[in-house]
Amino acid sequence: MMLNHHIKVAIRGIRKQGVYALLNIFGLSVGLVLGLFVILLVRHELSYDSSFTHNSRIYRVATEGILGNNNINSATSPMPLAVMLREMDDVEEVVRFIPGANNVVSYEDKHFNEDGFMFGDSTFFNLFDFKFLEGVDSVVFNAPRQLVVTESSAYKYFGRIDVVGESLEREGINYKIVGVCEDVPGATHFQFGFVASLSTIDEILLNKADSAYLEDWKNDWLYLNCYTYLKLKDGVESDTFMDKINQQKDKLFVPQVQKVVEDEQAGNSIELSFFAQNIKSIHFDSHLDGELRVNSKPIYIKLFVFVAIFVLLTTCINFMNLTTAKLRVKYQEVGYRQLVGASRTQLIAQFLVEALVYGLGAMFIGMVLLELMLPFLNQFFGLNLEFDFFRGWVDFFGILVILLFVGLLAGSFPAFFFSGRKPGKLISGSYKIGKSGFVVRGLLVASQFGVAMFLVVVATAMWWQINYVRTNDHGFDSENVIVVERGHAVRNNLEAFKSELKKIDGVEYVSACNSLPGDDHFQGAFRISNGKEERVHMLPINYIDEEYFKVLGLQLKAGRFLSDELGDSLGINLNIAAIKKLDLRKPLDEKLEVYGNRNWSLSTVGVIKDYHFESYFTEIRPLALMLLPEKMRFEYILIKKGSGTGLDMQAVRSVWGNYSEGAPFVYSMLTDRINGLYDDDVRIAKIMSVFALLSLFIALLGVIALVAFVIEYKSEGIAVKNILGATRQLIMTQVFSMYGIYVVLGVVLASFPAYWAIQAWGSSYAYFDFVGGFVFVFWALVLMLLSFIATFIQAFRGVSLRPVNS
Amino acid sequence: MIHARNLTKVLRDGSIESTILQNVNLDIEQGEYVVILGPSGSGKSTLINIIGLIEMPTSGELFFMGHEVSRLKDRQRSNLRRGGIGFVFQNFGLIDELNVYENIELPLKYLKYSKKERQDKVAKVLSKLQVSHLKHYFPKQLSALQKQLVGIGRAIITNPDLIVADEPTGNLTSACGNKIMEVLSSLNEEGFTIVMATHSALEADRGQRVIQLFDGHVVTENIKNRL
């Protein structure tokens, strides 16, 4: 009965207050939009791989261990592991897959480079139960050359999805399509457009090598060439199971290791063991070598949850401040209500319901805003979040819980604040606001400014670091370098292709290489002997041609760059980090043996200065550069154009067309690709920036409420000062000085957690440029200036009050 | 009904003490119409607030319907007020967000009367005060007189033992003031006990008894019926 009354009064109150109420609701809705957005974001991050049935029992088996002097920590595993796993009673399903190289897939006259082409075990779709379309329930591969395509891939090549029975061609092999599955959900730790039967690989390898090689490839425990997933039976503990596996594998693994050690006469230890990662945990915090996608970092989730809670809190604080700012009107109303019979409980209920009505209005506006803004937010942040209020009860109750939380929190202060006053003083209008009330409000505003300061400083620090990784000297020059994908399409005529390209105006150098800065590099094992002992080291290798050095502008420390003319097919360039790691005293006199082939001895012909061939997340590691063997497949063509000159890409495309046998011409700028390594952090920085701006807006609203309160609090004094002839500026300065200390307090106190958060975020970088202390000072001053401007706008009216009205 | 003995009210502001009421004695019987008359600052509002159980005296005794109430806790006084005392305010005290009907109905809602009872009672009061045609109007749409009529309606809706009116004509023209005085007189004739504070001697004449205050002291007590 009273509920109707409370709701009615709240709604009429909103109408009566007009702009003031709208400001209040809008402030609340902005907070709620942020809160909801963060919930969507966190839910998205935590939802990875949850689309698979029984995902709590699905694990990826990863590998760790020591090979010579190198630590192995890889998402991949050896092929024979799956064979052993399948024999275990505790296992329900085992599936391996191997991502294929970036190759052209063709259908009639359609040719596209595809790097989402995988080879999967026959039961791939039993474990990864993607939904199948076009009348097929699921697919179990039973022959080579069978292929499942995703819906998007089907549309891309055929313009339709009823393509079962059609064929696609890749590297001279025709694949028959046996099923079309839905697209891989964005929240999956791997992506593909095609899955072919794993048995096709036998055929591919047999085209290139003999059957002995194929058998080795399939049975080699030291070759981490595939990704292995398993589904454990219900009730099986993964840790216990993996202990069992690690004991069992030794029977099969140790003999091979012993053989290698004997053959190679290596004194180094080789140890490998396997560990299980639950599939749902992979995206969240797995950062192994060979990850299939860039995974998240737990710090982001913590940061977002922290931000969401604080933004919601500051929003509620604002509501309290705005609600209690217009005190006089409220005071009298509460007094009258008390005298006509309202009990304290009824008054508290009234305020809580009022806050909930505001909250409901704000939630409605917030949800509409979110619905409207989500496509833009998704595009801006590079996300794919979905918001569907009616998707499930969990969402509904989640929103309800937030609403109740916000409503009750925001309403609680006014409720208990007003209802406890004595009616006599309230109705007489003689109620004086105590100093403690002012201090509480001041502290609330301090906390709002604290949150705003925290966010703007952290966001600035993120952009600072992003700018640093983009503009710092990487040790090579990525500017004006064009990367053409799948360069091996021209490998038969590489030299002719290069000289044709150089005839085009603006082309300075052309090079071929296997890996780009930022890519995963091949790992090579080398044996080094210093006369007393032999050591084995794993080094990342990049196969390049001799112009690579010119294209990237690499710098030499000693010796010379690799050269065809000087016959460096058995030469090697090492970076300084490699020289240090291998402990080469006189590097140019040293020889490195390729592990496993005692006849292949490499001379170090030059030492190059360290450059960032990986992202700034990792320390510059040792690197070996070797010339591309003649028949070796390589990935990229790099074209260096002169700075300040244009380049006719149409001409480049035409030359490519003449040499690539119709392969697609796909290119990008090296700088863009390198910048792309930090896309995730750019996204986070964007999100933090938006949060920072909005929290700044909320904090300024808070100032407006506080100034309204100060003027209310001091209205008589202001009026008297007016009569006595005080200037407006003087009065405003006094108003500002009353709460300015709280702004300073908030800003100073927030600097400490901001410093901590920046450090925590920056710790994921091996090269981190901490934002200078002046940024803290700068933002502190900006916040204070903004709060003064807000005071100016709000107080202008207040201090202009004609004395008679006060 | 109301018996006050040596009521004293002292306000303290830091080290400064000011005595608002000093040793006030009075007795108000059921059905009486008592006017407390005095100039500004004489203590009449404080006295009427004490009688209406809004404020507590600093010392002295106050009996309301046989209960000693001067030392009661807030909640206990609030319980006695609810339904037992109706208030008429100088500035009407209407809730802006509620229309005439709802303003009058409000005390019944707080007292948890059923909807049917509320409808009956409000209809009767609206009719009695001849404001039925205004029932959907909001306070800001009403004249000052209409507002005060609604204020009176709200005060009597629970059929209280006592109506406390503090300067009920303070914001009205004299013509409108007269109308309000007539309404209060007729309510008294119906049996309502009324205590009214005013600074107007003319209005004081409407009461059966006038208690004149000056500087916190009762200076005269004029019982018209005995004259």
PDB file of C-alpha atoms in Angstrom, chain A residues 292-538:
ATOM      1  CA  LEU A 292      47.212 -20.179 -30.614  1.00  0.00           C
ATOM      2  CA  ARG A 293      45.977 -16.661 -29.878  1.00  0.00           C
ATOM      3  CA  VAL A 294      47.056 -13.782 -27.685  1.00  0.00           C
ATOM      4  CA  ASN A 295      45.652 -14.585 -24.292  1.00  0.00           C
ATOM      5  CA  SER A 296      44.390 -12.297 -21.598  1.00  0.00           C
ATOM      6  CA  LYS A 297      46.082 -11.248 -18.387  1.00  0.00           C
ATOM      7  CA  PRO A 298      44.440 -11.636 -14.979  1.00  0.00           C
ATOM      8  CA  ILE A 299      45.493  -8.059 -14.143  1.00  0.00           C
ATOM      9  CA  TYR A 300      42.949  -6.772 -16.671  1.00  0.00           C
ATOM     10  CA  ILE A 301      40.058  -8.544 -15.032  1.00  0.00           C
ATOM     11  CA  LYS A 302      41.147  -7.300 -11.603  1.00  0.00           C
ATOM     12  CA  LEU A 303      41.592  -3.781 -12.924  1.00  0.00           C
ATOM     13  CA  PHE A 304      38.190  -3.765 -14.596  1.00  0.00           C
ATOM     14  CA  VAL A 305      36.364  -5.169 -11.612  1.00  0.00           C
ATOM     15  CA  PHE A 306      38.084  -2.633  -9.404  1.00  0.00           C
ATOM     16  CA  VAL A 307      37.186   0.170 -11.781  1.00  0.00           C
ATOM     17  CA  ALA A 308      33.570  -0.964 -12.123  1.00  0.00           C
ATOM     18  CA  ILE A 309      33.059  -1.153  -8.380  1.00  0.00           C
ATOM     19  CA  PHE A 310      34.601   2.252  -7.838  1.00  0.00           C
ATOM     20  CA  VAL A 311      32.721   3.884 -10.660  1.00  0.00           C
ATOM     21  CA  LEU A 312      29.470   2.467  -9.291  1.00  0.00           C
ATOM     22  CA  LEU A 313      30.400   3.648  -5.811  1.00  0.00           C
ATOM     23  CA  THR A 314      31.212   7.147  -6.990  1.00  0.00           C
ATOM     24  CA  THR A 315      27.969   7.181  -8.918  1.00  0.00           C
ATOM     25  CA  CYS A 316      26.055   6.291  -5.764  1.00  0.00           C
ATOM     26  CA  ILE A 317      27.970   8.896  -3.809  1.00  0.00           C
ATOM     27  CA  ASN A 318      26.919  11.442  -6.388  1.00  0.00           C
ATOM     28  CA  PHE A 319      23.340  10.450  -6.024  1.00  0.00           C
ATOM     29  CA  MET A 320      23.573  10.867  -2.265  1.00  0.00           C
ATOM     30  CA  ASN A 321      25.211  14.249  -2.652  1.00  0.00           C
ATOM     31  CA  LEU A 322      22.717  15.489  -5.191  1.00  0.00           C
ATOM     32  CA  THR A 323      19.783  14.152  -3.177  1.00  0.00           C
ATOM     33  CA  THR A 324      20.890  15.742   0.047  1.00  0.00           C
ATOM     34  CA  ALA A 325      22.128  18.989  -1.489  1.00  0.00           C
ATOM     35  CA  LYS A 326      18.709  20.626  -1.689  1.00  0.00           C
ATOM     36  CA  LEU A 327      18.274  20.221   2.005  1.00  0.00           C
ATOM     37  CA  ARG A 328      15.860  22.866   3.075  1.00  0.00           C
ATOM     38  CA  VAL A 329      12.991  21.704   0.939  1.00  0.00           C
ATOM     39  CA  LYS A 330      13.586  18.126   1.980  1.00  0.00           C
ATOM     40  CA  TYR A 331      13.996  18.952   5.635  1.00  0.00           C
ATOM     41  CA  GLN A 332      10.623  20.602   5.880  1.00  0.00           C
ATOM     42  CA  GLU A 333       8.892  17.903   3.916  1.00  0.00           C
ATOM     43  CA  VAL A 334      10.332  15.232   6.195  1.00  0.00           C
ATOM     44  CA  GLY A 335       9.238  17.257   9.227  1.00  0.00           C
ATOM     45  CA  TYR A 336       5.671  17.543   7.974  1.00  0.00           C
ATOM     46  CA  ARG A 337       5.545  13.876   7.193  1.00  0.00           C
ATOM     47  CA  GLN A 338       6.739  13.057  10.684  1.00  0.00           C
ATOM     48  CA  LEU A 339       4.026  15.253  12.176  1.00  0.00           C
ATOM     49  CA  VAL A 340       1.230  13.755  10.103  1.00  0.00           C
ATOM     50  CA  GLY A 341       2.199  10.343  11.394  1.00  0.00           C
ATOM     51  CA  ALA A 342       5.075   8.893   9.399  1.00  0.00           C
ATOM     52  CA  SER A 343       7.187   6.489  11.403  1.00  0.00           C
ATOM     53  CA  ARG A 344      10.940   6.345  10.918  1.00  0.00           C
ATOM     54  CA  THR A 345      10.653   3.059   9.064  1.00  0.00           C
ATOM     55  CA  GLN A 346       8.128   4.556   6.689  1.00  0.00           C
ATOM     56  CA  LEU A 347      10.418   7.505   6.012  1.00  0.00           C
ATOM     57  CA  ILE A 348      13.401   5.229   5.410  1.00  0.00           C
ATOM     58  CA  ALA A 349      11.278   3.131   3.066  1.00  0.00           C
ATOM     59  CA  GLN A 350      10.253   6.263   1.214  1.00  0.00           C
ATOM     60  CA  PHE A 351      13.848   7.318   0.590  1.00  0.00           C
ATOM     61  CA  LEU A 352      14.965   3.874  -0.402  1.00  0.00           C
ATOM     62  CA  VAL A 353      12.077   3.512  -2.820  1.00  0.00           C
ATOM     63  CA  GLU A 354      12.853   6.950  -4.201  1.00  0.00           C
ATOM     64  CA  ALA A 355      16.453   5.910  -4.805  1.00  0.00           C
ATOM     65  CA  LEU A 356      15.290   2.659  -6.382  1.00  0.00           C
ATOM     66  CA  VAL A 357      12.952   4.544  -8.695  1.00  0.00           C
ATOM     67  CA  TYR A 358      15.839   6.772  -9.686  1.00  0.00           C
ATOM     68  CA  GLY A 359      17.958   3.659 -10.068  1.00  0.00           C
ATOM     69  CA  LEU A 360      15.313   1.995 -12.219  1.00  0.00           C
ATOM     70  CA  GLY A 361      15.098   5.064 -14.423  1.00  0.00           C
ATOM     71  CA  ALA A 362      18.871   5.211 -14.626  1.00  0.00           C
ATOM     72  CA  MET A 363      19.065   1.481 -15.322  1.00  0.00           C
ATOM     73  CA  PHE A 364      16.525   1.793 -18.106  1.00  0.00           C
ATOM     74  CA  ILE A 365      18.389   4.718 -19.667  1.00  0.00           C
ATOM     75  CA  GLY A 366      21.657   2.898 -19.065  1.00  0.00           C
ATOM     76  CA  MET A 367      20.457  -0.267 -20.792  1.00  0.00           C
ATOM     77  CA  VAL A 368      19.106   1.668 -23.747  1.00  0.00           C
ATOM     78  CA  LEU A 369      22.373   3.618 -23.943  1.00  0.00           C
ATOM     79  CA  LEU A 370      24.366   0.413 -23.750  1.00  0.00           C
ATOM     80  CA  GLU A 371      22.237  -1.254 -26.412  1.00  0.00           C
ATOM     81  CA  LEU A 372      22.681   1.764 -28.686  1.00  0.00           C
ATOM     82  CA  MET A 373      26.349   2.261 -27.916  1.00  0.00           C
ATOM     83  CA  LEU A 374      27.484  -1.347 -27.904  1.00  0.00           C
ATOM     84  CA  PRO A 375      28.108  -1.594 -31.663  1.00  0.00           C
ATOM     85  CA  PHE A 376      30.256   1.544 -31.460  1.00  0.00           C
ATOM     86  CA  LEU A 377      31.968   0.375 -28.298  1.00  0.00           C
ATOM     87  CA  ASN A 378      32.644  -3.000 -29.911  1.00  0.00           C
ATOM     88  CA  GLN A 379      34.084  -1.325 -32.975  1.00  0.00           C
ATOM     89  CA  PHE A 380      36.075   1.203 -31.005  1.00  0.00           C
ATOM     90  CA  PHE A 381      37.503  -1.330 -28.597  1.00  0.00           C
ATOM     91  CA  GLY A 382      37.799  -4.145 -31.147  1.00  0.00           C
ATOM     92  CA  LEU A 383      35.511  -6.392 -29.125  1.00  0.00           C
ATOM     93  CA  ASN A 384      32.530  -8.536 -29.871  1.00  0.00           C
ATOM     94  CA  LEU A 385      30.403  -8.166 -26.773  1.00  0.00           C
ATOM     95  CA  GLU A 386      26.730  -8.972 -26.763  1.00  0.00           C
ATOM     96  CA  PHE A 387      24.114  -7.543 -24.497  1.00  0.00           C
ATOM     97  CA  ASP A 388      20.826  -9.319 -24.212  1.00  0.00           C
ATOM     98  CA  PHE A 389      18.840  -8.494 -21.144  1.00  0.00           C
ATOM     99  CA  PHE A 390      16.447 -11.358 -21.664  1.00  0.00           C
ATOM    100  CA  ARG A 391      19.052 -13.934 -22.579  1.00  0.00           C
ATOM    101  CA  GLY A 392      18.800 -15.705 -19.288  1.00  0.00           C
ATOM    102  CA  TRP A 393      17.715 -15.463 -15.714  1.00  0.00           C
ATOM    103  CA  VAL A 394      21.287 -14.971 -14.665  1.00  0.00           C
ATOM    104  CA  ASP A 395      21.460 -11.730 -16.619  1.00  0.00           C
ATOM    105  CA  PHE A 396      18.111 -10.637 -15.332  1.00  0.00           C
ATOM    106  CA  PHE A 397      19.009 -11.333 -11.733  1.00  0.00           C
ATOM    107  CA  GLY A 398      22.458  -9.863 -12.222  1.00  0.00           C
ATOM    108  CA  ILE A 399      20.946  -6.580 -13.334  1.00  0.00           C
ATOM    109  CA  LEU A 400      18.411  -6.757 -10.535  1.00  0.00           C
ATOM    110  CA  VAL A 401      21.183  -7.262  -8.007  1.00  0.00           C
ATOM    111  CA  ILE A 402      23.109  -4.261  -9.350  1.00  0.00           C
ATOM    112  CA  LEU A 403      19.952  -2.196  -9.285  1.00  0.00           C
ATOM    113  CA  LEU A 404      19.207  -3.169  -5.696  1.00  0.00           C
ATOM    114  CA  PHE A 405      22.814  -2.591  -4.722  1.00  0.00           C
ATOM    115  CA  VAL A 406      22.890   0.836  -6.340  1.00  0.00           C
ATOM    116  CA  GLY A 407      19.429   1.793  -5.144  1.00  0.00           C
ATOM    117  CA  LEU A 408      19.932   0.729  -1.576  1.00  0.00           C
ATOM    118  CA  LEU A 409      23.419   2.148  -1.352  1.00  0.00           C
ATOM    119  CA  ALA A 410      22.455   5.436  -2.953  1.00  0.00           C
ATOM    120  CA  GLY A 411      19.271   5.718  -0.920  1.00  0.00           C
ATOM    121  CA  SER A 412      20.632   4.611   2.412  1.00  0.00           C
ATOM    122  CA  PHE A 413      22.438   7.804   3.287  1.00  0.00           C
ATOM    123  CA  PRO A 414      19.534  10.176   2.610  1.00  0.00           C
ATOM    124  CA  ALA A 415      17.174   7.682   4.278  1.00  0.00           C
ATOM    125  CA  PHE A 416      19.018   7.479   7.561  1.00  0.00           C
ATOM    126  CA  PHE A 417      20.239  11.046   7.362  1.00  0.00           C
ATOM    127  CA  PHE A 418      16.801  12.623   7.088  1.00  0.00           C
ATOM    128  CA  SER A 419      14.638  10.237   9.024  1.00  0.00           C
ATOM    129  CA  GLY A 420      16.621  10.609  12.240  1.00  0.00           C
ATOM    130  CA  ARG A 421      16.074  14.368  12.543  1.00  0.00           C
ATOM    131  CA  LYS A 422      13.642  15.917  14.972  1.00  0.00           C
ATOM    132  CA  PRO A 423      10.514  17.350  13.374  1.00  0.00           C
ATOM    133  CA  GLY A 424      10.416  20.609  15.387  1.00  0.00           C
ATOM    134  CA  LYS A 425      13.644  21.928  13.966  1.00  0.00           C
ATOM    135  CA  LEU A 426      12.931  20.563  10.534  1.00  0.00           C
ATOM    136  CA  ILE A 427       9.663  22.398  10.025  1.00  0.00           C
ATOM    137  CA  SER A 428      10.871  25.612  11.608  1.00  0.00           C
ATOM    138  CA  GLY A 429      13.577  25.833   8.926  1.00  0.00           C
ATOM    139  CA  SER A 430      16.071  26.561  11.654  1.00  0.00           C
ATOM    140  CA  TYR A 431      17.943  23.308  11.249  1.00  0.00           C
ATOM    141  CA  LYS A 432      21.643  23.940  10.994  1.00  0.00           C
ATOM    142  CA  ILE A 433      23.732  21.576   9.000  1.00  0.00           C
ATOM    143  CA  GLY A 434      26.460  20.282  11.230  1.00  0.00           C
ATOM    144  CA  LYS A 435      30.107  20.513  10.321  1.00  0.00           C
ATOM    145  CA  SER A 436      30.312  16.743  10.317  1.00  0.00           C
ATOM    146  CA  GLY A 437      27.745  16.612   7.521  1.00  0.00           C
ATOM    147  CA  PHE A 438      29.934  18.863   5.486  1.00  0.00           C
ATOM    148  CA  VAL A 439      33.034  16.815   6.220  1.00  0.00           C
ATOM    149  CA  VAL A 440      31.277  13.598   5.166  1.00  0.00           C
ATOM    150  CA  ARG A 441      30.272  15.183   1.867  1.00  0.00           C
ATOM    151  CA  GLY A 442      33.770  16.529   1.412  1.00  0.00           C
ATOM    152  CA  LEU A 443      35.210  13.050   1.908  1.00  0.00           C
ATOM    153  CA  LEU A 444      32.752  11.623  -0.586  1.00  0.00           C
ATOM    154  CA  VAL A 445      33.853  14.162  -3.168  1.00  0.00           C
ATOM    155  CA  ALA A 446      37.465  13.389  -2.269  1.00  0.00           C
ATOM    156  CA  SER A 447      36.822   9.744  -3.081  1.00  0.00           C
ATOM    157  CA  GLN A 448      35.241  10.688  -6.411  1.00  0.00           C
ATOM    158  CA  PHE A 449      38.221  12.767  -7.368  1.00  0.00           C
ATOM    159  CA  GLY A 450      40.431   9.972  -6.153  1.00  0.00           C
ATOM    160  CA  VAL A 451      38.815   7.536  -8.599  1.00  0.00           C
ATOM    161  CA  ALA A 452      38.993  10.066 -11.435  1.00  0.00           C
ATOM    162  CA  MET A 453      42.652  10.768 -10.672  1.00  0.00           C
ATOM    163  CA  PHE A 454      43.433   7.044 -10.505  1.00  0.00           C
ATOM    164  CA  LEU A 455      41.837   6.396 -13.863  1.00  0.00           C
ATOM    165  CA  VAL A 456      43.262   9.356 -15.751  1.00  0.00           C
ATOM    166  CA  VAL A 457      46.758   8.680 -14.486  1.00  0.00           C
ATOM    167  CA  VAL A 458      46.587   4.943 -15.223  1.00  0.00           C
ATOM    168  CA  ALA A 459      45.133   5.609 -18.691  1.00  0.00           C
ATOM    169  CA  THR A 460      47.853   8.185 -19.376  1.00  0.00           C
ATOM    170  CA  ALA A 461      50.520   5.735 -18.236  1.00  0.00           C
ATOM    171  CA  MET A 462      49.127   3.142 -20.636  1.00  0.00           C
ATOM    172  CA  TRP A 463      49.208   5.527 -23.587  1.00  0.00           C
ATOM    173  CA  TRP A 464      52.656   6.619 -22.515  1.00  0.00           C
ATOM    174  CA  GLN A 465      53.904   3.052 -22.692  1.00  0.00           C
ATOM    175  CA  ILE A 466      52.104   2.371 -25.973  1.00  0.00           C
ATOM    176  CA  ASN A 467      53.728   5.464 -27.419  1.00  0.00           C
ATOM    177  CA  TYR A 468      57.062   4.256 -26.081  1.00  0.00           C
ATOM    178  CA  VAL A 469      56.817   0.828 -27.708  1.00  0.00           C
ATOM    179  CA  ARG A 470      55.753   2.419 -30.982  1.00  0.00           C
ATOM    180  CA  THR A 471      58.315   5.166 -31.174  1.00  0.00           C
ATOM    181  CA  ASN A 472      61.308   3.754 -29.344  1.00  0.00           C
ATOM    182  CA  ASP A 473      64.321   2.724 -31.386  1.00  0.00           C
ATOM    183  CA  HIS A 474      63.692  -0.989 -31.965  1.00  0.00           C
ATOM    184  CA  GLY A 475      67.194  -1.506 -33.288  1.00  0.00           C
ATOM    185  CA  PHE A 476      65.777  -1.695 -36.814  1.00  0.00           C
ATOM    186  CA  ASP A 477      63.776   0.571 -39.052  1.00  0.00           C
ATOM    187  CA  SER A 478      60.260  -0.659 -39.769  1.00  0.00           C
ATOM    188  CA  GLU A 479      59.219   2.516 -41.592  1.00  0.00           C
ATOM    189  CA  ASN A 480      58.442   2.233 -45.295  1.00  0.00           C
ATOM    190  CA  VAL A 481      58.722  -1.553 -45.258  1.00  0.00           C
ATOM    191  CA  ILE A 482      55.964  -3.350 -47.111  1.00  0.00           C
ATOM    192  CA  VAL A 483      55.315  -6.961 -46.146  1.00  0.00           C
ATOM    193  CA  VAL A 484      53.922  -9.259 -48.815  1.00  0.00           C
ATOM    194  CA  GLU A 485      52.432 -12.411 -47.343  1.00  0.00           C
ATOM    195  CA  ARG A 486      53.146 -15.913 -48.539  1.00  0.00           C
ATOM    196  CA  GLY A 487      56.272 -14.835 -50.360  1.00  0.00           C
ATOM    197  CA  HIS A 488      57.135 -18.411 -51.279  1.00  0.00           C
ATOM    198  CA  ALA A 489      54.652 -18.148 -54.136  1.00  0.00           C
ATOM    199  CA  VAL A 490      57.551 -16.565 -56.065  1.00  0.00           C
ATOM    200  CA  ARG A 491      60.325 -18.770 -54.676  1.00  0.00           C
ATOM    201  CA  ASN A 492      61.109 -20.421 -58.001  1.00  0.00           C
ATOM    202  CA  ASN A 493      61.938 -17.048 -59.501  1.00  0.00           C
ATOM    203  CA  LEU A 494      62.892 -15.053 -56.465  1.00  0.00           C
ATOM    204  CA  GLU A 495      65.909 -13.297 -57.972  1.00  0.00           C
ATOM    205  CA  ALA A 496      64.077 -12.371 -61.166  1.00  0.00           C
ATOM    206  CA  PHE A 497      61.115 -11.179 -59.137  1.00  0.00           C
ATOM    207  CA  LYS A 498      63.362  -9.007 -56.968  1.00  0.00           C
ATOM    208  CA  SER A 499      65.119  -7.411 -59.891  1.00  0.00           C
ATOM    209  CA  GLU A 500      61.778  -6.708 -61.582  1.00  0.00           C
ATOM    210  CA  LEU A 501      60.529  -5.031 -58.434  1.00  0.00           C
ATOM    211  CA  LYS A 502      63.636  -2.884 -58.143  1.00  0.00           C
ATOM    212  CA  LYS A 503      62.863  -1.408 -61.518  1.00  0.00           C
ATOM    213  CA  ILE A 504      59.795   0.223 -59.993  1.00  0.00           C
ATOM    214  CA  ASP A 505      60.354   3.808 -58.870  1.00  0.00           C
ATOM    215  CA  GLY A 506      60.659   4.072 -55.122  1.00  0.00           C
ATOM    216  CA  VAL A 507      61.691   0.473 -54.419  1.00  0.00           C
ATOM    217  CA  GLU A 508      65.084   0.510 -52.700  1.00  0.00           C
ATOM    218  CA  TYR A 509      65.581  -3.038 -51.472  1.00  0.00           C
ATOM    219  CA  VAL A 510      63.690  -6.309 -51.646  1.00  0.00           C
ATOM    220  CA  SER A 511      64.229  -9.186 -49.287  1.00  0.00           C
ATOM    221  CA  ALA A 512      62.765 -12.559 -48.361  1.00  0.00           C
ATOM    222  CA  CYS A 513      62.525 -13.958 -44.868  1.00  0.00           C
ATOM    223  CA  ASN A 514      60.838 -16.557 -42.773  1.00  0.00           C
ATOM    224  CA  SER A 515      59.814 -14.566 -39.721  1.00  0.00           C
ATOM    225  CA  LEU A 516      58.987 -10.942 -39.121  1.00  0.00           C
ATOM    226  CA  PRO A 517      59.754  -9.004 -35.984  1.00  0.00           C
ATOM    227  CA  GLY A 518      57.018 -10.020 -33.563  1.00  0.00           C
ATOM    228  CA  ASP A 519      56.429 -13.460 -35.120  1.00  0.00           C
ATOM    229  CA  ASP A 520      57.170 -16.762 -33.449  1.00  0.00           C
ATOM    230  CA  HIS A 521      60.564 -17.862 -34.748  1.00  0.00           C
ATOM    231  CA  PHE A 522      61.833 -21.332 -35.553  1.00  0.00           C
ATOM    232  CA  GLN A 523      63.828 -22.836 -32.739  1.00  0.00           C
ATOM    233  CA  GLY A 524      67.124 -24.403 -33.696  1.00  0.00           C
ATOM    234  CA  ALA A 525      69.323 -26.559 -31.472  1.00  0.00           C
ATOM    235  CA  PHE A 526      73.048 -25.885 -31.701  1.00  0.00           C
ATOM    236  CA  ARG A 527      75.999 -27.599 -30.130  1.00  0.00           C
ATOM    237  CA  ILE A 528      78.926 -25.514 -29.006  1.00  0.00           C
ATOM    238  CA  SER A 529      82.215 -26.867 -27.907  1.00  0.00           C
ATOM    239  CA  ASN A 530      84.800 -24.905 -26.038  1.00  0.00           C
ATOM    240  CA  GLY A 531      87.325 -27.707 -26.108  1.00  0.00           C
ATOM    241  CA  LYS A 532      86.501 -29.024 -22.635  1.00  0.00           C
ATOM    242  CA  GLU A 533      82.777 -29.584 -22.773  1.00  0.00           C
ATOM    243  CA  GLU A 534      79.951 -29.485 -25.205  1.00  0.00           C
ATOM    244  CA  ARG A 535      76.771 -27.607 -24.639  1.00  0.00           C
ATOM    245  CA  VAL A 536      73.489 -27.629 -26.520  1.00  0.00           C
ATOM    246  CA  HIS A 537      71.516 -24.436 -26.870  1.00  0.00           C
ATOM    247  CA  MET A 538      68.176 -23.685 -28.437  1.00  0.00           C
TER     248      MET A 538
END
